PDB file of C-alpha atoms in Angstrom:
ATOM      1  CA  MET A  14       1.788 -74.052  20.297  1.00 76.00           C
ATOM      2  CA  SER A  15      -0.788 -76.755  20.810  1.00 71.00           C
ATOM      3  CA  GLY A  16      -0.540 -80.492  20.376  1.00 78.00           C
ATOM      4  CA  ASP A  17       0.600 -83.616  22.147  1.00 92.00           C
ATOM      5  CA  PHE A  18       3.172 -82.835  24.844  1.00 96.00           C
ATOM      6  CA  ASP A  19       5.231 -86.003  24.381  1.00 96.00           C
ATOM      7  CA  GLU A  20       5.358 -85.473  20.613  1.00 95.00           C
ATOM      8  CA  VAL A  21       6.693 -81.936  21.124  1.00 96.00           C
ATOM      9  CA  VAL A  22       9.346 -83.300  23.503  1.00 97.00           C
ATOM     10  CA  ASP A  23      10.338 -85.951  20.925  1.00 96.00           C
ATOM     11  CA  THR A  24      10.448 -83.332  18.152  1.00 96.00           C
ATOM     12  CA  THR A  25      12.599 -81.096  20.337  1.00 97.00           C
ATOM     13  CA  ILE A  26      15.058 -83.917  21.079  1.00 97.00           C
ATOM     14  CA  ALA A  27      15.261 -84.768  17.363  1.00 97.00           C
ATOM     15  CA  ALA A  28      15.872 -81.110  16.463  1.00 97.00           C
ATOM     16  CA  LEU A  29      18.627 -80.922  19.082  1.00 98.00           C
ATOM     17  CA  GLU A  30      20.244 -84.037  17.622  1.00 97.00           C
ATOM     18  CA  ASP A  31      20.064 -82.496  14.134  1.00 97.00           C
ATOM     19  CA  GLN A  32      22.122 -79.583  15.488  1.00 97.00           C
ATOM     20  CA  GLY A  33      24.728 -81.842  17.084  1.00 97.00           C
ATOM     21  CA  PHE A  34      23.376 -81.877  20.642  1.00 97.00           C
ATOM     22  CA  GLY A  35      22.842 -84.936  22.765  1.00 97.00           C
ATOM     23  CA  VAL A  36      20.392 -84.904  25.638  1.00 98.00           C
ATOM     24  CA  LEU A  37      22.424 -85.858  28.705  1.00 97.00           C
ATOM     25  CA  SER A  38      19.596 -85.399  31.161  1.00 98.00           C
ATOM     26  CA  ASP A  39      15.823 -85.414  30.919  1.00 98.00           C
ATOM     27  CA  ILE A  40      14.096 -84.266  34.071  1.00 98.00           C
ATOM     28  CA  ASP A  41      10.354 -84.848  34.276  1.00 98.00           C
ATOM     29  CA  VAL A  42       9.447 -82.130  36.777  1.00 98.00           C
ATOM     30  CA  GLN A  43       5.792 -83.211  36.937  1.00 97.00           C
ATOM     31  CA  ALA A  44       6.709 -86.796  37.885  1.00 97.00           C
ATOM     32  CA  THR A  45       9.390 -85.652  40.336  1.00 97.00           C
ATOM     33  CA  PHE A  46       7.024 -83.309  42.180  1.00 98.00           C
ATOM     34  CA  GLU A  47       4.388 -86.050  42.298  1.00 97.00           C
ATOM     35  CA  LYS A  48       6.828 -88.616  43.683  1.00 97.00           C
ATOM     36  CA  LYS A  49       8.759 -86.393  46.101  1.00 97.00           C
ATOM     37  CA  LEU A  50       6.036 -83.966  47.200  1.00 97.00           C
ATOM     38  CA  GLY A  51       2.768 -85.695  46.366  1.00 97.00           C
ATOM     39  CA  ASP A  52       1.980 -82.503  44.474  1.00 95.00           C
ATOM     40  CA  GLU A  53       0.346 -82.110  41.080  1.00 95.00           C
ATOM     41  CA  PHE A  54       2.165 -79.897  38.593  1.00 97.00           C
ATOM     42  CA  ARG A  55       1.825 -79.111  34.908  1.00 97.00           C
ATOM     43  CA  GLN A  56       3.707 -81.162  32.301  1.00 97.00           C
ATOM     44  CA  TYR A  57       7.246 -79.792  32.429  1.00 98.00           C
ATOM     45  CA  ARG A  58      10.493 -81.298  31.154  1.00 98.00           C
ATOM     46  CA  ILE A  59      14.034 -79.990  31.441  1.00 98.00           C
ATOM     47  CA  LEU A  60      16.356 -81.338  28.752  1.00 98.00           C
ATOM     48  CA  GLY A  61      20.080 -80.960  29.458  1.00 98.00           C
ATOM     49  CA  ALA A  62      21.606 -80.594  25.999  1.00 97.00           C
ATOM     50  CA  CYS A  63      25.292 -80.770  25.122  1.00 97.00           C
ATOM     51  CA  ASN A  64      27.232 -80.477  21.885  1.00 97.00           C
ATOM     52  CA  PRO A  65      30.464 -82.358  22.703  1.00 97.00           C
ATOM     53  CA  ALA A  66      32.710 -80.455  20.280  1.00 96.00           C
ATOM     54  CA  LEU A  67      31.504 -77.049  21.455  1.00 95.00           C
ATOM     55  CA  ALA A  68      31.634 -78.129  25.106  1.00 96.00           C
ATOM     56  CA  GLN A  69      35.230 -79.294  24.688  1.00 97.00           C
ATOM     57  CA  GLU A  70      36.173 -76.040  22.990  1.00 95.00           C
ATOM     58  CA  GLY A  71      34.505 -74.029  25.737  1.00 94.00           C
ATOM     59  CA  LEU A  72      36.080 -76.013  28.557  1.00 95.00           C
ATOM     60  CA  SER A  73      39.483 -75.622  26.910  1.00 96.00           C
ATOM     61  CA  GLU A  74      39.023 -71.862  27.085  1.00 93.00           C
ATOM     62  CA  GLU A  75      37.432 -71.756  30.535  1.00 91.00           C
ATOM     63  CA  ILE A  76      37.589 -74.773  32.845  1.00 94.00           C
ATOM     64  CA  GLU A  77      34.907 -73.302  35.138  1.00 90.00           C
ATOM     65  CA  LEU A  78      32.416 -73.372  32.232  1.00 91.00           C
ATOM     66  CA  GLY A  79      31.386 -76.839  33.393  1.00 93.00           C
ATOM     67  CA  ALA A  80      29.269 -75.205  36.103  1.00 90.00           C
ATOM     68  CA  LEU A  81      27.038 -73.914  33.290  1.00 90.00           C
ATOM     69  CA  LEU A  82      26.780 -77.177  31.363  1.00 93.00           C
ATOM     70  CA  PRO A  83      24.739 -78.789  29.998  1.00 95.00           C
ATOM     71  CA  CYS A  84      22.579 -76.082  28.448  1.00 94.00           C
ATOM     72  CA  ASN A  85      18.939 -76.434  29.415  1.00 96.00           C
ATOM     73  CA  VAL A  86      16.009 -76.571  27.032  1.00 97.00           C
ATOM     74  CA  ILE A  87      12.554 -76.629  28.605  1.00 98.00           C
ATOM     75  CA  VAL A  88       9.244 -77.926  27.313  1.00 98.00           C
ATOM     76  CA  TYR A  89       6.183 -77.131  29.393  1.00 98.00           C
ATOM     77  CA  GLU A  90       2.436 -76.853  29.291  1.00 96.00           C
ATOM     78  CA  THR A  91       0.833 -73.473  30.038  1.00 95.00           C
ATOM     79  CA  ASP A  92      -2.311 -72.943  32.077  1.00 94.00           C
ATOM     80  CA  ASP A  93      -4.200 -72.684  28.764  1.00 93.00           C
ATOM     81  CA  GLY A  94      -2.909 -76.068  27.571  1.00 92.00           C
ATOM     82  CA  ASP A  95      -0.458 -74.644  25.045  1.00 94.00           C
ATOM     83  CA  ILE A  96       3.065 -76.071  24.875  1.00 96.00           C
ATOM     84  CA  VAL A  97       6.130 -73.852  25.089  1.00 96.00           C
ATOM     85  CA  VAL A  98       9.680 -74.765  24.095  1.00 97.00           C
ATOM     86  CA  SER A  99      12.425 -72.459  25.319  1.00 96.00           C
ATOM     87  CA  ALA A 100      16.204 -72.575  25.609  1.00 95.00           C
ATOM     88  CA  VAL A 101      18.734 -70.892  27.827  1.00 92.00           C
ATOM     89  CA  ASP A 102      20.569 -67.970  26.220  1.00 91.00           C
ATOM     90  CA  PRO A 103      24.186 -69.158  26.191  1.00 90.00           C
ATOM     91  CA  GLN A 104      25.426 -65.654  25.438  1.00 86.00           C
ATOM     92  CA  GLN A 105      24.050 -64.428  28.761  1.00 86.00           C
ATOM     93  CA  LEU A 106      25.427 -67.459  30.579  1.00 81.00           C
ATOM     94  CA  VAL A 107      29.003 -67.024  29.396  1.00 80.00           C
ATOM     95  CA  GLY A 108      28.904 -63.402  30.503  1.00 77.00           C
ATOM     96  CA  ILE A 109      29.167 -64.826  34.014  1.00 74.00           C
ATOM     97  CA  ALA A 110      32.539 -66.376  33.132  1.00 73.00           C
ATOM     98  CA  ASP A 111      33.958 -62.995  32.039  1.00 75.00           C
ATOM     99  CA  ASN A 112      36.096 -64.629  29.337  1.00 83.00           C
ATOM    100  CA  ASP A 113      35.991 -63.036  25.868  1.00 85.00           C
ATOM    101  CA  ALA A 114      37.262 -66.268  24.291  1.00 85.00           C
ATOM    102  CA  LEU A 115      33.822 -67.809  24.948  1.00 91.00           C
ATOM    103  CA  THR A 116      31.910 -65.198  22.936  1.00 89.00           C
ATOM    104  CA  ALA A 117      32.174 -66.992  19.582  1.00 90.00           C
ATOM    105  CA  ILE A 118      31.326 -70.368  21.134  1.00 92.00           C
ATOM    106  CA  ALA A 119      28.258 -68.932  22.858  1.00 91.00           C
ATOM    107  CA  ALA A 120      27.145 -67.310  19.603  1.00 91.00           C
ATOM    108  CA  GLU A 121      27.438 -70.671  17.814  1.00 93.00           C
ATOM    109  CA  VAL A 122      25.408 -72.442  20.501  1.00 94.00           C
ATOM    110  CA  ASN A 123      22.821 -69.654  20.373  1.00 93.00           C
ATOM    111  CA  ASP A 124      22.530 -69.932  16.574  1.00 95.00           C
ATOM    112  CA  ARG A 125      22.042 -73.691  16.837  1.00 95.00           C
ATOM    113  CA  PHE A 126      19.383 -73.275  19.542  1.00 95.00           C
ATOM    114  CA  GLU A 127      17.572 -70.764  17.323  1.00 95.00           C
ATOM    115  CA  ARG A 128      17.532 -73.379  14.550  1.00 96.00           C
ATOM    116  CA  VAL A 129      16.235 -75.991  17.010  1.00 96.00           C
ATOM    117  CA  LEU A 130      13.380 -73.740  18.120  1.00 95.00           C
ATOM    118  CA  ALA A 131      12.527 -72.863  14.509  1.00 95.00           C
ATOM    119  CA  ALA A 132      12.519 -76.546  13.533  1.00 94.00           C
ATOM    120  CA  VAL A 133      10.234 -77.477  16.420  1.00 95.00           C
ATOM    121  CA  THR A 134       7.824 -74.666  15.534  1.00 89.00           C
ATOM    122  CA  ASN A 135       7.854 -75.489  11.807  1.00 85.00           C
ATOM    123  CA  ASP A 136       7.492 -79.241  12.396  1.00 75.00           C
ATOM    124  CA  HIS A 137       4.565 -78.693  14.709  1.00 68.00           C
ATOM    125  CA  LYS A 138       2.829 -76.317  12.276  1.00 65.00           C
ATOM    126  CA  ALA A 139       3.234 -78.858   9.462  1.00 60.00           C
ATOM    127  CA  ALA A 140       1.888 -81.683  11.623  1.00 59.00           C
ATOM    128  CA  SER A 141      -1.134 -79.683  12.744  1.00 53.00           C
ATOM    129  CA  GLY A 142      -1.864 -78.325   9.280  1.00 53.00           C
ATOM    130  CA  ALA A 143      -1.477 -74.724  10.434  1.00 51.00           C
TER     131      ALA A 143
END
């Protein structure tokens, strides 16, 4: 998609909140690379999203799940200036834990992330008149 990077980040955070996620961390990769390495990098943000109820349910089933939390959503600018929003696939992540009790929780998180991505895409299309 095209548009203002910061607006897409704000829209993504709002869509996450609509699905019950809070953003626990917001890493500005571009600023970090500039500060720590003196290197220029594309606009790139990593949003650590957590739904407290689902996290509690997951941790109750598998205490080691915390190593996979929060779930990351990324917003970045491509070489062509487009903006991409992508989310981790929680169903693949919980496969690492090898605990069948997490399957339904991961499916719920995945469904919510799909709604977040759809909302961001639809909001951006409406704002740009596409």
